[in-house]
CSV table of C-alpha atoms and ligand atoms in Angstrom, one decimal:
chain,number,residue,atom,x,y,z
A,27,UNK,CA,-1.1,253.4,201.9
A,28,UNK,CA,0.3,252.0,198.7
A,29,UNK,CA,0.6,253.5,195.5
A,30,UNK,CA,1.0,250.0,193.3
A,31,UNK,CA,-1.6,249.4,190.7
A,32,UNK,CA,-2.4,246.3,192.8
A,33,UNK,CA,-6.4,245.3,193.1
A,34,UNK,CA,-7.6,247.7,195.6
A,35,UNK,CA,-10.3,247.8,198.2
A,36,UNK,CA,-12.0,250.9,199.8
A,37,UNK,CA,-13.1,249.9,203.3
A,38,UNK,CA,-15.0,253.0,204.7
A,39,UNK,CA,-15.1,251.8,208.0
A,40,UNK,CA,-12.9,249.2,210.3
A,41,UNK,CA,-14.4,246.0,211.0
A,42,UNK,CA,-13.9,245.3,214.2
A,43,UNK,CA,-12.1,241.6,214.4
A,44,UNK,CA,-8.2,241.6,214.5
A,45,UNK,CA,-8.0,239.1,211.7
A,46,UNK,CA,-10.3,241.3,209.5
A,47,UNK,CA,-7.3,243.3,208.1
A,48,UNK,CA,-5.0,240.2,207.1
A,49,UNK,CA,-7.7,238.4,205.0
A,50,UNK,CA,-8.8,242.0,203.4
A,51,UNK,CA,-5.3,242.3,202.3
A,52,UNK,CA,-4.9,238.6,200.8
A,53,UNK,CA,-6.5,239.8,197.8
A,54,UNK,CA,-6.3,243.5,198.2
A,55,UNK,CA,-4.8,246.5,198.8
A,56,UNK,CA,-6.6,247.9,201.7
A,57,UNK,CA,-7.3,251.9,201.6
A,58,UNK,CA,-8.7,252.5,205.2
A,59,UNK,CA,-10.3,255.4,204.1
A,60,UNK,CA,-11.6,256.6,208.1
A,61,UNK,CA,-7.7,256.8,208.6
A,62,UNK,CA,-7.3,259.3,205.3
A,63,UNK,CA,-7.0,262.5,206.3
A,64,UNK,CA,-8.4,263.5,203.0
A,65,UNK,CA,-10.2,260.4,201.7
A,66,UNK,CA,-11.6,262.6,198.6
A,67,UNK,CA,-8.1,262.9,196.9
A,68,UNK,CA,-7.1,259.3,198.2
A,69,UNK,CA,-10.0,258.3,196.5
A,70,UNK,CA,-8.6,260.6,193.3
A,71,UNK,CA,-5.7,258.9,193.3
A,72,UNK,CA,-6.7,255.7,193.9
A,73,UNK,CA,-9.9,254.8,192.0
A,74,UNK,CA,-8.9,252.8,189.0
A,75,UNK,CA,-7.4,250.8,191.5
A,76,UNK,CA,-10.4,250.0,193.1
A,77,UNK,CA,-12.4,247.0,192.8
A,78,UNK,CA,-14.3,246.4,195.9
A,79,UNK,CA,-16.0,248.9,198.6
A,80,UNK,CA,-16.4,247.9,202.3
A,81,UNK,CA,-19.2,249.6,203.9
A,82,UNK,CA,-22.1,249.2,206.5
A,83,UNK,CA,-25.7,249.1,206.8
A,84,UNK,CA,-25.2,252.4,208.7
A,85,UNK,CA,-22.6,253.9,206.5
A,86,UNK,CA,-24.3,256.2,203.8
A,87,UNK,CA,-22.6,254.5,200.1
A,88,UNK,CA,-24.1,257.0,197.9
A,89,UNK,CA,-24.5,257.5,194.1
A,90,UNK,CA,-21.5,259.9,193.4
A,91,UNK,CA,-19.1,257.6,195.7
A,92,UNK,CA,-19.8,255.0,193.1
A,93,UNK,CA,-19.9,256.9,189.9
A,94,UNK,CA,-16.4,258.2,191.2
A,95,UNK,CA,-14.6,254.7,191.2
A,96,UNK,CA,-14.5,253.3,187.4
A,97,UNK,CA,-13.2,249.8,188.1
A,98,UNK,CA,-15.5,249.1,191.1
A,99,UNK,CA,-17.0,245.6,190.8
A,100,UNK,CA,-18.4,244.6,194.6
A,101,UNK,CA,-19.6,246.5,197.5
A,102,UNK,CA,-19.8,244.2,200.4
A,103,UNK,CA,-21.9,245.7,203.7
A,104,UNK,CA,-22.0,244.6,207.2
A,105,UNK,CA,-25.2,244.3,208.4
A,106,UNK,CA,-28.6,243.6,206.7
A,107,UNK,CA,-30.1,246.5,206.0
A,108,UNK,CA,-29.5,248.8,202.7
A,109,UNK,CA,-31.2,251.4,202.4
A,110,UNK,CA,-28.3,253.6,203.3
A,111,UNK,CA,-26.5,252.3,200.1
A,112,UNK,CA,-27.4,253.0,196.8
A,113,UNK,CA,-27.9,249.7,195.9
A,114,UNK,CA,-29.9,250.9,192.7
A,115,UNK,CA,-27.9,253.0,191.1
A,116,UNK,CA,-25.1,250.0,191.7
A,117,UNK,CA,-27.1,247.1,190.4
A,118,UNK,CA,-28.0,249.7,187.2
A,119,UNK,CA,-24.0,249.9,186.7
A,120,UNK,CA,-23.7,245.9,187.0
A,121,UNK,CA,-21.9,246.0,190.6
A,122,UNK,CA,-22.6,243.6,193.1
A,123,UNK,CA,-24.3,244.5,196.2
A,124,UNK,CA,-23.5,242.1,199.1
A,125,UNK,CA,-25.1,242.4,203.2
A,126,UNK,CA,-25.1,240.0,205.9
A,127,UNK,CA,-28.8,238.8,206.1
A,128,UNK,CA,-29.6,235.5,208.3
A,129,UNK,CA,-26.9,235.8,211.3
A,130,UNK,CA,-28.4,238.6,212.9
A,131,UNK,CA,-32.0,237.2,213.3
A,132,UNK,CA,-31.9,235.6,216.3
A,133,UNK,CA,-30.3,238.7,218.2
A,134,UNK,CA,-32.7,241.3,216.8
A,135,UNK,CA,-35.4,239.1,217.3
A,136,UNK,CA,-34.4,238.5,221.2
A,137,UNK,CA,-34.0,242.5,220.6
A,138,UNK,CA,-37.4,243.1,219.6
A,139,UNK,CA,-39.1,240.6,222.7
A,140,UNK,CA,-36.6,242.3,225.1
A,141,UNK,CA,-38.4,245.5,224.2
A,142,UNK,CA,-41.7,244.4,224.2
A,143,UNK,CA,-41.4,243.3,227.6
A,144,UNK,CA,-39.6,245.9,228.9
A,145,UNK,CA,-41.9,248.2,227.7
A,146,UNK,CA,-45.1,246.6,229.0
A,147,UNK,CA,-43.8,245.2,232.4
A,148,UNK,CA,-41.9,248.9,232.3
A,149,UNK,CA,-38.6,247.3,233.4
A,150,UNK,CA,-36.9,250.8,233.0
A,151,UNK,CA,-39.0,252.7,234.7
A,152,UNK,CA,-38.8,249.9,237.6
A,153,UNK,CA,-34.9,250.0,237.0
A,154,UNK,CA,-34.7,253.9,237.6
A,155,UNK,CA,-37.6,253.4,240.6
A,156,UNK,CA,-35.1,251.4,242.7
A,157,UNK,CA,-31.8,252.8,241.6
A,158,UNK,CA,-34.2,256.6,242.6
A,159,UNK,CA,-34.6,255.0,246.1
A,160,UNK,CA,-38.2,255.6,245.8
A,161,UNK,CA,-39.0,251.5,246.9
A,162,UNK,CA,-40.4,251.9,249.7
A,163,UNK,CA,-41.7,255.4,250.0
A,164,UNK,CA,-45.3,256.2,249.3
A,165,UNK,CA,-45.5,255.9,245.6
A,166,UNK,CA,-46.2,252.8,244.8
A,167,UNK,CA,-45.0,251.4,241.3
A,168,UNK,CA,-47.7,251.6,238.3
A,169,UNK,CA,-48.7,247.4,237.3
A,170,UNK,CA,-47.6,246.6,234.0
A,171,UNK,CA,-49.7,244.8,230.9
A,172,UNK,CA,-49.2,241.1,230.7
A,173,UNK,CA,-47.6,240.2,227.7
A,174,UNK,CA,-48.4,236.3,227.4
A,175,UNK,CA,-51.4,235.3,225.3
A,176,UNK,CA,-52.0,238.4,224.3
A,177,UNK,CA,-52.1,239.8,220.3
A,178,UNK,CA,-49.1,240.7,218.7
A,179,UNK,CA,-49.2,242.5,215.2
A,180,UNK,CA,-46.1,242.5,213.1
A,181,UNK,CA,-44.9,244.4,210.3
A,182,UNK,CA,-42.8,242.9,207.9
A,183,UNK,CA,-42.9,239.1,208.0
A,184,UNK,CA,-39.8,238.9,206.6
A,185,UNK,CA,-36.7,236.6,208.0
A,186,UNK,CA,-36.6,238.6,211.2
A,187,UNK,CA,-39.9,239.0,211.0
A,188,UNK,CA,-40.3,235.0,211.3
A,189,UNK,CA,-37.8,234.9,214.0
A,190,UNK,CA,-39.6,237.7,216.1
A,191,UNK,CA,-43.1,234.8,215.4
A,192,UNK,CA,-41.4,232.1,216.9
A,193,UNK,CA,-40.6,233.6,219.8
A,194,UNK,CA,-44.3,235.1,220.7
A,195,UNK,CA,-45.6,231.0,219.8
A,196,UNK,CA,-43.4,230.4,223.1
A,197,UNK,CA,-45.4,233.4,225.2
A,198,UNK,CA,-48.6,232.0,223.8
A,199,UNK,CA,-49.3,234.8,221.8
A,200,UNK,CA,-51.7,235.4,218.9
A,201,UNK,CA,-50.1,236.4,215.8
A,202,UNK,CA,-51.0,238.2,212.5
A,203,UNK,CA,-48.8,240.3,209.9
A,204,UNK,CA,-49.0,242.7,207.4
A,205,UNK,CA,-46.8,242.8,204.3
A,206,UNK,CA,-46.8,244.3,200.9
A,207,UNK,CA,-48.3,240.7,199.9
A,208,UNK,CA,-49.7,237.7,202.0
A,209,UNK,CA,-47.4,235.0,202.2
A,210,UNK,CA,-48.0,231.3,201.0
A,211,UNK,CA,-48.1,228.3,203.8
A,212,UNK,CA,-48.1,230.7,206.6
A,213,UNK,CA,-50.0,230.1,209.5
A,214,UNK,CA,-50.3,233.6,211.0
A,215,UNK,CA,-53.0,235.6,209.8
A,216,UNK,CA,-52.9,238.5,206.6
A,217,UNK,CA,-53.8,241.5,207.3
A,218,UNK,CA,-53.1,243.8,204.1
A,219,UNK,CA,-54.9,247.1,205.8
A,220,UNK,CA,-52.0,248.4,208.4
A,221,UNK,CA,-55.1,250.1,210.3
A,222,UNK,CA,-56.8,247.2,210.8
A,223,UNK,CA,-54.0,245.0,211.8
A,224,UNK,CA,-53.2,248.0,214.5
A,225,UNK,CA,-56.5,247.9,215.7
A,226,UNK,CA,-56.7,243.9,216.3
A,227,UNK,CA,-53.0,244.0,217.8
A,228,UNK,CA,-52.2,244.8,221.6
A,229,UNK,CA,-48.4,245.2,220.2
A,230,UNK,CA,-47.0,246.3,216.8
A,231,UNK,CA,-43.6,245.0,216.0
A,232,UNK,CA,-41.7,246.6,213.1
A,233,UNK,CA,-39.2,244.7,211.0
A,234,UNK,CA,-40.0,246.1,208.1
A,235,UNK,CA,-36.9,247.1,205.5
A,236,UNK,CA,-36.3,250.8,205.7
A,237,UNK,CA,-35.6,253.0,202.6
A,238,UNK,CA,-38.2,255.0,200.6
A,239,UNK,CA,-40.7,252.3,199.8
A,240,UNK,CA,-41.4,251.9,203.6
A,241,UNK,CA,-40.8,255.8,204.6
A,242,UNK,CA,-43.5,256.6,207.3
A,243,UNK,CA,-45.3,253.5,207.1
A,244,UNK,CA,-46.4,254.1,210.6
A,245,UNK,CA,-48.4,257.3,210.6
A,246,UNK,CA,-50.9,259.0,213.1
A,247,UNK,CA,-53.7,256.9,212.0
A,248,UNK,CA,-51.7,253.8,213.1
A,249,UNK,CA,-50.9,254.6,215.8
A,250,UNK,CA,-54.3,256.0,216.9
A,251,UNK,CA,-55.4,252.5,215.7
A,252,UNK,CA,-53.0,250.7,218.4
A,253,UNK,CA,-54.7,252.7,221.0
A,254,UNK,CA,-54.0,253.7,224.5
A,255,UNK,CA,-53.0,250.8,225.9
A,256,UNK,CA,-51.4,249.7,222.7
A,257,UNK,CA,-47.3,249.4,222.3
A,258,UNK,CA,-45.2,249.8,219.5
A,259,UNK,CA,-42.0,248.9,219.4
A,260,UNK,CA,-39.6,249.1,216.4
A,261,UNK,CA,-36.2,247.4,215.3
A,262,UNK,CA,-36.1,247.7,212.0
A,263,UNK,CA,-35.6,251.7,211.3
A,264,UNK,CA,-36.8,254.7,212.3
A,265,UNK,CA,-37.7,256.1,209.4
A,266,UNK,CA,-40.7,253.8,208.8
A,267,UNK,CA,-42.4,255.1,211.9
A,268,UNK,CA,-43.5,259.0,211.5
A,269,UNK,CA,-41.7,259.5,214.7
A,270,UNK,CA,-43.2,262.9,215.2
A,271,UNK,CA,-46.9,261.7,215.3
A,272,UNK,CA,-45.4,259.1,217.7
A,273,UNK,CA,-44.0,261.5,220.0
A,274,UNK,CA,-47.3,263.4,220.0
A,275,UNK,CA,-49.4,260.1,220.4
A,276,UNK,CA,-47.5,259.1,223.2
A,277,UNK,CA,-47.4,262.9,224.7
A,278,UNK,CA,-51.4,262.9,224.6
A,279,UNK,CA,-51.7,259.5,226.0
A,280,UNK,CA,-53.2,258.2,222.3
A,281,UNK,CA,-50.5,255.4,222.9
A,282,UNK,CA,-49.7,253.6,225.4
A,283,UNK,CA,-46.0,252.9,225.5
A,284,UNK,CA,-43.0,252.8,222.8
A,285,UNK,CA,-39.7,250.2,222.9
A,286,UNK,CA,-37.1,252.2,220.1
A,287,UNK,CA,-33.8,250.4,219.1
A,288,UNK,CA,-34.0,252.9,215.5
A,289,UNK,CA,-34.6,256.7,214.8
A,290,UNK,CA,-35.1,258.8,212.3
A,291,UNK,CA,-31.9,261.0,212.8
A,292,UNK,CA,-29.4,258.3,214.4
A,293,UNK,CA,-28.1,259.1,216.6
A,294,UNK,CA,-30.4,262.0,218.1
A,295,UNK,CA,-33.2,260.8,219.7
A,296,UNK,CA,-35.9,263.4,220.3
A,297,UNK,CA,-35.7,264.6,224.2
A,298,UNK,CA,-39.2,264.4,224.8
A,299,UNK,CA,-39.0,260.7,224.7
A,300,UNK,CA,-36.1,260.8,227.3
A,301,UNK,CA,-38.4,262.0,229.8
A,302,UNK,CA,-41.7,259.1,229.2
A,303,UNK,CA,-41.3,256.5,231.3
A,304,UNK,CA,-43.8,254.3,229.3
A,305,UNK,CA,-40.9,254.4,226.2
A,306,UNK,CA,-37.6,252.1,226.4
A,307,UNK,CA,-35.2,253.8,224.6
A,308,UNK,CA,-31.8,251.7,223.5
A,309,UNK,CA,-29.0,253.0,221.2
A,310,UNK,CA,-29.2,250.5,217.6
A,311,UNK,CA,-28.0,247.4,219.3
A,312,UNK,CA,-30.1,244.4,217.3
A,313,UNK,CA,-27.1,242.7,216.1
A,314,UNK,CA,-24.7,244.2,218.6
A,315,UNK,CA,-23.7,241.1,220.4
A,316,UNK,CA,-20.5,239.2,220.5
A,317,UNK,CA,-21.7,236.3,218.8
A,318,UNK,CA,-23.4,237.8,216.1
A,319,UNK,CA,-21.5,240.8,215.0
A,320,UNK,CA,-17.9,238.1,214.5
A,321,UNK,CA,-20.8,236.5,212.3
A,322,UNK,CA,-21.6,239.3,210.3
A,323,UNK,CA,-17.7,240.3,209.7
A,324,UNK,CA,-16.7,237.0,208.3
A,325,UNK,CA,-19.6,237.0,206.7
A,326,UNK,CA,-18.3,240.2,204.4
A,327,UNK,CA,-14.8,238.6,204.7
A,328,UNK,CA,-16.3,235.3,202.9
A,329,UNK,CA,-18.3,237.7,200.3
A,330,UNK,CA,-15.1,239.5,199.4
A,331,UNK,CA,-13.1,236.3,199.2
A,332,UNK,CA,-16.1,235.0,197.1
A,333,UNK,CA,-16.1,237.7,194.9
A,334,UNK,CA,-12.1,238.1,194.9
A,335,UNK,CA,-11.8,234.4,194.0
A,336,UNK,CA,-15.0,234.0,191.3
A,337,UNK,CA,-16.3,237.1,191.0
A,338,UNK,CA,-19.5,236.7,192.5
A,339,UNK,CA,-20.4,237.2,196.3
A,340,UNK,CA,-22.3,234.9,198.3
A,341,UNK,CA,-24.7,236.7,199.8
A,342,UNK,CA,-26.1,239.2,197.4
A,343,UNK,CA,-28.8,242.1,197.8
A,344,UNK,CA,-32.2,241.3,196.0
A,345,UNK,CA,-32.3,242.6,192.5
A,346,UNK,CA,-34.3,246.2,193.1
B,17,8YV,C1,-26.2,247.5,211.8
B,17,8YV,C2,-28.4,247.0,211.2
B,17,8YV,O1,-25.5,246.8,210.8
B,17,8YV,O2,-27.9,245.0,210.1
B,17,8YV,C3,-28.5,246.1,210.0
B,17,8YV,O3,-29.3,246.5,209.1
B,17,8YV,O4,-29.0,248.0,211.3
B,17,8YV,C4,-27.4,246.7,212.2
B,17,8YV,O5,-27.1,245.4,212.4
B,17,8YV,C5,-25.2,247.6,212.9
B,17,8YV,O6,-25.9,248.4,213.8
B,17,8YV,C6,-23.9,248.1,212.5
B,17,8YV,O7,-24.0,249.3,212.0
């Protein structure tokens, strides 16, 4: 790590792409803090050096990180999501705030369908029927709920959101949406009451933003609404769903079945769900795909050239 006074960067975490280093250092001095062995006196030494922070979606940038860097100017995130960033307290102190929105919808879209089928046609409980040897033997494997023309509710029309609609149009589905506000020139129908969305829909698809404003969205009354033969199934993040209720709905048979990329307590997933066979369980992996993930790294490499270069980033984080 150098000393110099040069323009320095704080990347929390590597970015996994072997050119991600060399075009971090064009314009920077790159403190790879997960190397430090004690990033708080790195950071001491280092932070009127510091112009730029590299973090993730999943990477908690709080508050007293940034008060503690005086020259910082940018934080540039990999991945979509926010809410583990403080991007309020940032914007208040006139930093940029850049993520990686638009090259992961396809994947978490696919994501979200891959769930909903697996979850209704039960693919994993199929999967561990067959790999159990019990094909074959007297119990016979439970049918599974068609998934094609049937109503699909989703939470949080947003970019995803869209992404997750265009796919049901191509299983014939019926589609409405909830969001804080109805959306102009959409053809999919408004439902501002949660409840009564939940009730209509067959399946619930979250891909709502997470963070306070969203916290619990999905309570017991929601999911009671869904019903028994109702299924949930979430990509967005786990704290919008009152996972708790959920476990107990599921538990009593109020719900029918549950497909979870996001948790409340990444990455501990409660054991009770680990033993349902009507839930599909899967470790965060929307974006995690070949394709998409190089996208979403030279997507914060372009935002800290940007910002390097004109001081402004390309692909900034909605005023809060
Ligand atoms: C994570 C995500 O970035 O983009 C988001 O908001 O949650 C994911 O794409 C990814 O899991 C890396 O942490």
């Amino acid at each position: 790590m150098s000393t110099s006074a040069a323009r320095a960067i704080l990347q929390l975490l590597p970015l996994n792409a072997p050119y991600a280093q060399e075009r971090l250092s064009k314009h920077f001095d790159v403190i790879e803090l997960w190397k430090e062995a004690d990033p708080k006196s790195v950071i001491a030494e280092r932070k009127d050096n510091i112009e730029v922070v590299v973090t993730s979606a999943m990477t908690p940038t709080p508050a007293d990180l940034i008060d503690a860097l005086p020259q910082l100017k940018a934080i540039c995130s990999q991945g979509v999501g926010y809410d583990a960033i403080d991007v309020k307290h940032a914007q208040g102190k006139k930093i940029l705030v850049s993520n990686t929105p638009e090259v992961l919808n396809d994947c978490v879209a696919d994501l979200a369908f891959g769930l909903l089928l697996a979850t209704a046609r039960k693919l994993g409980h199929a999967e561990r029927y067959v790999r159990d040897h019990q094909w074959g033997t007297d119990a016979a494997f439970p049918l599974g709920a068609k998934v094609s023309h049937k109503r699909l509710g989703i939470v949080g029309l947003g970019r995803i959101g869209m992404a997750i609609a265009q796919r049901a149009a191509g299983f014939d589905m019926d589609i409405r949406y909830h969001n804080r506000s109805e959306r102009i020139g959409i053809s999919y129908g408004y439902e501002a009451s949660l409840v009564d969305l939940a009730s209509w829909a067959d399946f619930l698809i979250i891909a709502t933003v997470g963070g306070d404003s969203t916290r619990g969205l999905i309570n017991a009354e929601v999911l009671k609404a869904l019903g028994p033969n109702g299924i949930i199934v979430n990509i967005s993040r786990g704290s919008v769903i009152d996972e708790t209720a959920m476990v107990n709905a599921l538990a009593s048979g109020e719900l029918g079945g549950a497909g979870l990329d996001v948790y409340e307590a990444e990455p501990k997933v409660p054991d009770a769900l680990k033993s349902m066979d009507n839930v599909v369980i899967v470790p965060h992996i929307g974006s995690a795909t070949n394709e998409t993930r190089k996208a979403m790294i030279d997507l914060v490499l372009d935002n800290v050239d940007a910002y390097a270069t004109t001081g402004k980033v390309i692909t900034p984080v909605p005023a809060l």
